[in-house]
Short mmCIF file of C-alpha atoms in Angstrom, two decimals:
data_model
loop_
_atom_site.label_atom_id
_atom_site.label_comp_id
_atom_site.label_asym_id
_atom_site.label_seq_id
_atom_site.Cartn_x
_atom_site.Cartn_y
_atom_site.Cartn_z
CA MET Z 85 184.62 195.66 46.03
CA LEU Z 86 183.11 193.17 43.59
CA LYS Z 87 182.08 189.69 45.25
CA LEU Z 88 183.39 187.44 42.61
CA PHE Z 89 184.37 183.94 44.00
CA CYS Z 90 186.28 180.89 42.77
CA VAL Z 91 183.55 178.29 43.15
CA HIS Z 92 185.70 175.45 44.36
CA SER Z 93 186.31 177.18 47.43
CA LEU Z 94 182.61 176.84 48.24
CA ALA Z 95 181.88 180.48 48.43
CA TRP Z 96 179.09 179.92 46.02
CA VAL Z 97 176.80 178.65 48.93
CA ALA Z 98 176.75 182.31 50.15
CA LEU Z 99 175.87 183.64 46.99
CA ILE Z 100 173.11 181.35 46.44
CA ALA Z 101 171.20 181.65 49.75
CA PRO Z 102 169.85 185.41 49.13
CA PHE Z 103 168.17 184.06 46.08
CA SER Z 104 166.68 180.58 47.16
CA SER Z 105 163.38 181.68 48.31
CA GLU Z 106 162.85 183.91 45.19
CA ALA Z 107 164.06 181.52 42.78
CA GLN Z 108 161.41 179.05 43.58
CA GLY Z 109 159.03 181.24 41.77
CA TRP Z 110 160.04 180.00 38.23
CA SER Z 111 160.47 176.55 36.90
CA PRO Z 112 160.75 176.06 33.24
CA ASP Z 113 158.44 173.63 31.34
CA ARG Z 114 160.26 173.33 27.95
CA PRO Z 115 163.93 173.11 26.86
CA ILE Z 116 166.26 176.30 27.27
CA ARG Z 117 168.60 177.78 24.25
CA LEU Z 118 172.01 178.85 25.47
CA ILE Z 119 173.27 180.84 22.61
CA VAL Z 120 177.15 180.96 22.06
CA PRO Z 121 178.54 183.64 19.77
CA TYR Z 122 181.46 181.79 18.60
CA GLY Z 123 182.19 178.47 16.57
CA VAL Z 124 182.56 174.82 18.16
CA GLY Z 125 185.85 173.75 19.96
CA GLY Z 126 187.03 177.01 21.54
CA SER Z 127 186.79 177.93 25.18
CA SER Z 128 183.61 179.50 25.12
CA ASP Z 129 182.13 176.21 23.53
CA VAL Z 130 183.75 173.96 26.23
CA ILE Z 131 182.55 176.26 29.04
CA ALA Z 132 178.72 176.61 27.39
CA ARG Z 133 178.53 172.58 26.97
CA SER Z 134 180.15 171.81 30.37
CA LEU Z 135 177.70 173.97 32.29
CA ALA Z 136 174.67 172.91 29.94
CA VAL Z 137 174.53 169.49 31.03
CA GLU Z 138 174.59 170.28 34.63
CA LEU Z 139 172.57 173.20 34.68
CA GLY Z 140 169.73 171.10 32.52
CA LYS Z 141 169.86 168.47 35.44
CA ASN Z 142 169.23 171.34 38.01
CA LEU Z 143 166.30 172.89 36.18
CA GLY Z 144 164.88 169.84 35.13
CA GLN Z 145 164.79 170.70 31.20
CA SER Z 146 167.46 170.37 28.67
CA VAL Z 147 169.62 173.08 27.92
CA ILE Z 148 170.33 173.28 24.11
CA VAL Z 149 173.75 174.83 22.90
CA GLU Z 150 173.37 176.70 19.89
CA ASN Z 151 176.77 178.07 18.23
CA LYS Z 152 175.87 181.22 16.13
CA ALA Z 153 179.58 182.45 14.99
CA GLY Z 154 180.23 185.72 12.89
CA GLY Z 155 180.56 189.30 13.21
CA GLN Z 156 182.63 189.32 16.38
CA GLY Z 157 179.84 187.98 18.22
CA VAL Z 158 177.33 190.63 17.06
CA ILE Z 159 174.91 188.02 15.21
CA ALA Z 160 174.44 186.03 18.26
CA MET Z 161 174.03 189.06 20.59
CA GLN Z 162 171.49 190.62 18.58
CA GLU Z 163 169.40 187.44 18.28
CA ALA Z 164 169.65 187.01 22.21
CA ALA Z 165 168.71 190.86 22.68
CA ARG Z 166 165.57 190.40 20.24
CA ALA Z 167 164.53 187.07 22.08
CA THR Z 168 161.46 186.95 24.54
CA PRO Z 169 162.35 187.84 28.03
CA ASP Z 170 161.06 184.69 29.68
CA GLY Z 171 164.30 182.84 30.78
CA TYR Z 172 164.09 180.25 27.70
CA THR Z 173 166.89 182.24 25.67
CA ILE Z 174 170.32 182.60 27.50
CA ILE Z 175 173.52 184.20 25.96
CA LEU Z 176 177.11 183.30 26.87
CA GLY Z 177 178.71 186.87 27.37
CA HIS Z 178 182.23 187.24 26.69
CA VAL Z 179 184.73 190.12 27.17
CA GLY Z 180 184.76 190.77 23.27
CA THR Z 181 180.93 191.39 22.83
CA LEU Z 182 180.38 193.21 26.13
CA ALA Z 183 183.51 195.16 26.75
CA VAL Z 184 185.61 195.28 23.76
CA ASN Z 185 182.81 195.53 20.92
CA PRO Z 186 181.19 198.43 22.37
CA ALA Z 187 184.58 200.43 22.51
CA MET Z 188 185.78 199.43 19.13
CA MET Z 189 182.56 199.57 17.28
CA GLN Z 190 180.81 203.08 16.43
CA LYS Z 191 177.51 201.66 15.05
CA LEU Z 192 177.08 198.39 17.35
CA PRO Z 193 173.70 197.07 16.77
CA TYR Z 194 173.02 195.98 20.48
CA ASP Z 195 173.44 197.88 23.72
CA ALA Z 196 175.69 195.92 25.85
CA GLN Z 197 174.32 197.34 29.01
CA LYS Z 198 170.54 198.01 28.29
CA ASP Z 199 169.80 195.00 26.04
CA PHE Z 200 170.74 192.39 28.68
CA ALA Z 201 170.40 191.21 32.10
CA PRO Z 202 173.41 189.71 34.03
CA VAL Z 203 172.77 186.38 35.43
CA THR Z 204 176.33 185.29 36.71
CA LEU Z 205 180.08 185.37 35.75
CA LEU Z 206 181.25 181.74 34.89
CA ALA Z 207 185.02 181.49 34.29
CA LYS Z 208 188.00 183.40 33.43
CA VAL Z 209 190.72 182.31 30.89
CA PRO Z 210 194.18 184.07 31.40
CA MET Z 211 196.08 185.37 28.26
CA VAL Z 212 199.63 184.06 27.95
CA PHE Z 213 202.31 185.86 26.07
CA ALA Z 214 204.56 183.42 24.36
CA VAL Z 215 207.54 183.69 21.46
CA GLY Z 216 208.11 181.50 18.85
CA PRO Z 217 211.68 180.04 17.41
CA LYS Z 218 212.54 183.54 15.85
CA SER Z 219 212.82 185.06 19.17
CA ASP Z 220 215.83 184.33 21.50
CA ALA Z 221 214.03 186.26 24.38
CA THR Z 222 213.76 183.99 27.48
CA SER Z 223 211.95 186.36 29.57
CA LEU Z 224 209.32 188.84 29.14
CA LEU Z 225 211.67 191.68 30.31
CA GLN Z 226 214.04 190.68 28.11
CA PHE Z 227 211.65 190.98 25.08
CA ILE Z 228 210.45 194.35 26.50
CA SER Z 229 213.98 195.29 26.47
CA GLN Z 230 214.63 194.14 22.90
CA ALA Z 231 211.64 196.14 21.99
CA LYS Z 232 212.55 199.27 23.63
CA ALA Z 233 215.86 199.08 21.78
CA ALA Z 234 214.48 198.62 18.30
CA PRO Z 235 211.07 200.43 18.23
CA GLY Z 236 209.14 198.88 15.38
CA LYS Z 237 211.47 195.97 14.74
CA LEU Z 238 209.43 193.40 16.61
CA ASN Z 239 205.80 192.00 15.80
CA TYR Z 240 203.30 190.14 17.26
CA GLY Z 241 200.43 188.13 15.61
CA SER Z 242 196.76 187.85 16.61
CA ALA Z 243 193.62 185.86 15.68
CA GLY Z 244 192.35 189.05 14.34
CA ASN Z 245 191.63 192.75 14.83
CA GLY Z 246 190.04 193.10 18.16
CA SER Z 247 190.51 189.77 19.20
CA ALA Z 248 191.52 188.63 22.82
CA GLY Z 249 195.16 188.30 21.97
CA HIS Z 250 195.16 191.38 19.97
CA LEU Z 251 193.97 193.43 22.94
CA ALA Z 252 196.48 191.63 25.49
CA PHE Z 253 199.40 192.56 23.60
CA GLU Z 254 198.03 196.15 23.35
CA MET Z 255 197.68 196.43 26.85
CA LEU Z 256 201.13 195.16 27.34
CA LYS Z 257 202.53 197.56 24.89
CA SER Z 258 200.81 200.60 26.76
CA SER Z 259 201.93 199.30 30.26
CA ALA Z 260 205.43 198.61 29.11
CA GLY Z 261 206.11 201.58 26.64
CA ILE Z 262 206.82 199.70 23.73
CA ASP Z 263 206.55 199.78 20.04
CA VAL Z 264 205.69 196.35 18.67
CA VAL Z 265 203.98 195.74 15.14
CA HIS Z 266 200.42 194.08 15.27
CA VAL Z 267 200.03 191.37 12.41
CA PRO Z 268 196.37 190.28 12.27
CA TYR Z 269 195.29 186.82 10.95
CA LYS Z 270 192.06 185.32 10.12
CA GLY Z 271 191.65 183.01 12.83
CA THR Z 272 193.91 181.16 15.55
CA GLY Z 273 195.21 178.49 13.15
CA ALA Z 274 196.83 180.91 10.64
CA GLN Z 275 198.27 182.86 13.46
CA MET Z 276 199.78 179.68 15.32
CA THR Z 277 201.18 178.55 11.83
CA ASP Z 278 203.41 181.53 11.27
CA LEU Z 279 204.40 181.82 14.84
CA LEU Z 280 205.72 178.17 14.75
CA ALA Z 281 207.50 178.84 11.67
CA GLY Z 282 209.13 181.89 12.94
CA ASN Z 283 207.24 184.31 10.50
CA ILE Z 284 206.30 186.44 13.46
CA ASP Z 285 207.78 187.02 16.89
CA ALA Z 286 205.32 186.69 19.38
CA ALA Z 287 201.59 186.19 20.30
CA ALA Z 288 198.97 186.22 23.21
CA ALA Z 289 196.31 183.73 23.42
CA GLY Z 290 194.76 181.06 25.85
CA LEU Z 291 197.21 178.48 27.01
CA PRO Z 292 195.41 175.56 25.72
CA GLY Z 293 196.55 176.58 21.94
CA PHE Z 294 200.13 177.06 22.98
CA LEU Z 295 200.82 174.11 25.41
CA PRO Z 296 201.34 171.39 22.89
CA HIS Z 297 203.94 173.40 20.99
CA VAL Z 298 205.62 174.46 24.57
CA LYS Z 299 206.13 170.65 25.52
CA SER Z 300 207.76 169.97 22.10
CA GLY Z 301 209.91 172.99 22.59
CA LYS Z 302 208.85 175.00 19.79
CA LEU Z 303 207.32 177.86 21.65
CA LYS Z 304 208.25 179.70 25.00
CA ILE Z 305 205.61 181.13 27.37
CA LEU Z 306 207.06 184.33 29.00
CA ALA Z 307 204.41 185.23 31.24
CA VAL Z 308 200.82 185.01 31.97
CA GLY Z 309 198.24 187.75 32.07
CA SER Z 310 196.13 186.64 35.06
CA ALA Z 311 196.28 188.12 38.52
CA GLN Z 312 197.83 184.99 39.95
CA ARG Z 313 200.02 182.41 38.58
CA MET Z 314 198.45 179.49 36.89
CA SER Z 315 198.71 176.05 38.55
CA SER Z 316 199.35 174.14 35.34
CA ILE Z 317 202.55 176.45 34.70
CA PRO Z 318 203.49 177.45 38.15
CA ASP Z 319 207.10 178.44 37.16
CA VAL Z 320 205.83 181.12 34.66
CA PRO Z 321 205.43 184.74 36.28
CA THR Z 322 202.55 186.88 35.97
CA VAL Z 323 203.03 190.08 34.15
CA ALA Z 324 202.06 192.17 37.29
CA GLU Z 325 204.82 190.51 39.46
CA LEU Z 326 207.35 191.42 36.85
CA GLY Z 327 206.63 195.16 37.86
CA TYR Z 328 203.50 196.10 35.84
CA LYS Z 329 201.10 196.50 38.86
CA ASN Z 330 197.42 195.81 38.50
CA PHE Z 331 198.17 194.13 34.79
CA GLU Z 332 195.35 191.61 34.22
CA SER Z 333 194.34 190.39 30.84
CA THR Z 334 191.91 187.51 30.76
CA GLN Z 335 189.15 186.47 28.67
CA TRP Z 336 185.91 185.75 30.94
CA PHE Z 337 182.56 184.35 30.13
CA GLY Z 338 179.27 184.75 31.76
CA LEU Z 339 175.52 184.02 31.38
CA LEU Z 340 173.03 186.90 30.35
CA VAL Z 341 169.36 186.96 29.58
CA PRO Z 342 167.36 189.41 27.38
CA ALA Z 343 166.66 192.71 29.30
CA ASN Z 344 163.15 192.65 31.18
CA THR Z 345 163.59 189.18 32.03
CA PRO Z 346 161.52 188.71 35.27
CA GLU Z 347 163.66 188.75 38.62
CA PRO Z 348 162.45 185.32 39.73
CA VAL Z 349 163.61 183.78 36.45
CA ILE Z 350 167.17 185.56 36.77
CA ALA Z 351 167.20 184.52 40.48
CA ARG Z 352 166.52 180.75 39.48
CA LEU Z 353 168.96 180.75 36.66
CA ASN Z 354 171.60 182.30 38.86
CA LYS Z 355 170.99 179.67 41.48
CA GLU Z 356 171.21 176.58 39.46
CA ALA Z 357 174.03 178.03 37.24
CA LEU Z 358 176.13 178.50 40.30
CA LYS Z 359 175.55 174.91 41.71
CA ALA Z 360 176.30 173.51 38.13
CA LEU Z 361 179.52 175.69 38.09
CA ALA Z 362 180.32 174.03 41.70
CA SER Z 363 180.03 170.45 40.48
CA PRO Z 364 182.82 168.04 40.04
CA ALA Z 365 182.44 167.46 36.37
CA VAL Z 366 182.21 170.88 35.31
CA GLN Z 367 185.12 172.13 37.77
CA ARG Z 368 187.30 169.28 36.39
CA ARG Z 369 186.37 170.15 32.59
CA LEU Z 370 187.12 173.89 32.94
CA ILE Z 371 190.17 173.31 34.70
CA GLU Z 372 191.40 170.95 31.94
CA ASP Z 373 190.83 173.94 29.67
CA SER Z 374 193.03 176.17 31.86
CA SER Z 375 189.81 178.10 32.54
CA THR Z 376 189.50 179.42 36.13
CA PRO Z 377 185.92 178.72 37.63
CA VAL Z 378 184.14 181.89 39.06
CA GLY Z 379 180.80 182.92 40.23
CA ALA Z 380 178.90 185.98 41.02
CA GLY Z 381 175.29 187.45 41.86
CA PRO Z 382 173.50 189.23 38.90
CA LYS Z 383 174.35 192.79 40.67
CA ASP Z 384 178.01 192.02 40.99
CA PHE Z 385 178.21 190.63 37.74
CA ALA Z 386 176.62 193.79 36.32
CA LEU Z 387 179.31 195.89 38.29
CA PHE Z 388 182.07 193.73 37.03
CA ILE Z 389 180.86 194.23 33.15
CA ALA Z 390 180.80 198.04 33.74
CA SER Z 391 184.46 197.84 35.30
CA GLU Z 392 185.66 195.90 32.19
CA GLN Z 393 183.97 198.30 29.59
CA LYS Z 394 186.01 201.03 31.40
CA ARG Z 395 189.04 199.04 31.59
CA TRP Z 396 189.05 197.94 27.76
CA GLY Z 397 187.63 201.02 26.56
CA THR Z 398 191.01 202.95 27.84
CA VAL Z 399 193.17 200.37 26.06
CA VAL Z 400 191.27 200.68 22.70
CA ARG Z 401 191.13 204.44 22.89
CA ASN Z 402 194.94 204.51 23.82
CA ALA Z 403 195.82 202.21 20.96
CA ASN Z 404 193.29 203.94 18.39
CA LEU Z 405 191.73 200.73 17.51
CA THR Z 406 188.64 200.55 15.22
CA ALA Z 407 186.87 197.67 13.99
CA ASP Z 408 187.51 196.24 10.50
#
């Protein structure tokens, strides 16, 4: 069983202990780069910038966030893989760059397993399934029933081919045995505009993008993809509790360094990252963004990545998905 912890439960203390003595062997003497494979403003950016401040305090050096968007995260991952393995370059890993890209891209210019050394899992962001004014479904089971009654008639939008919303809905389609047409957009903004206008039936995404429109009554959230209900919308059921056992669709984020980074460096980064993740400031900011803080040792994070590669690889193959 993977030893992943919600850090607000204080279980992070047990994680830090085994690395404490070894971690004292490395102290950075200059600023550290934290590369984010996506643009400013999304969950990846919020998580990285929230963590960077506290991590910098713990390490005694500034941690500078660099957003390098493009190519579904490939550009940033390539740069991190080629960086000197000395602890001064960290990459924010994501389910897309570490589990989805390897399954969808035949000529991926980085090896998600061999080119990086895991440090820690940071947070999970549950996917939520919502419908717009075009749909009269009031529950996920009703939406599924409508889809089964008219195969290929209903559709859903996503921020693009291979995006988290795309994969989440494909997992739902496979689990529920429904035929719902994918409508890819070039970004979340265009997708949301058409969902609100009733030009598409449904979508899956992180809660923050949906919430203002749910409060205004324009969108309805039917279910959440996390293993447990979300505290911010406690009345919304999970997909799993509606009868689709073991269903879980979340975005997740973690820290990695280039392969061959010395173990004492990884141990120190793990220790200080977990301390930063447990700080009230980071906890508060992540929860405000509907992110669930987590924590893991390097080995457990490596096992988690491998399990996610297997799980999302199955979704990609079953849906016959390929990169644009």
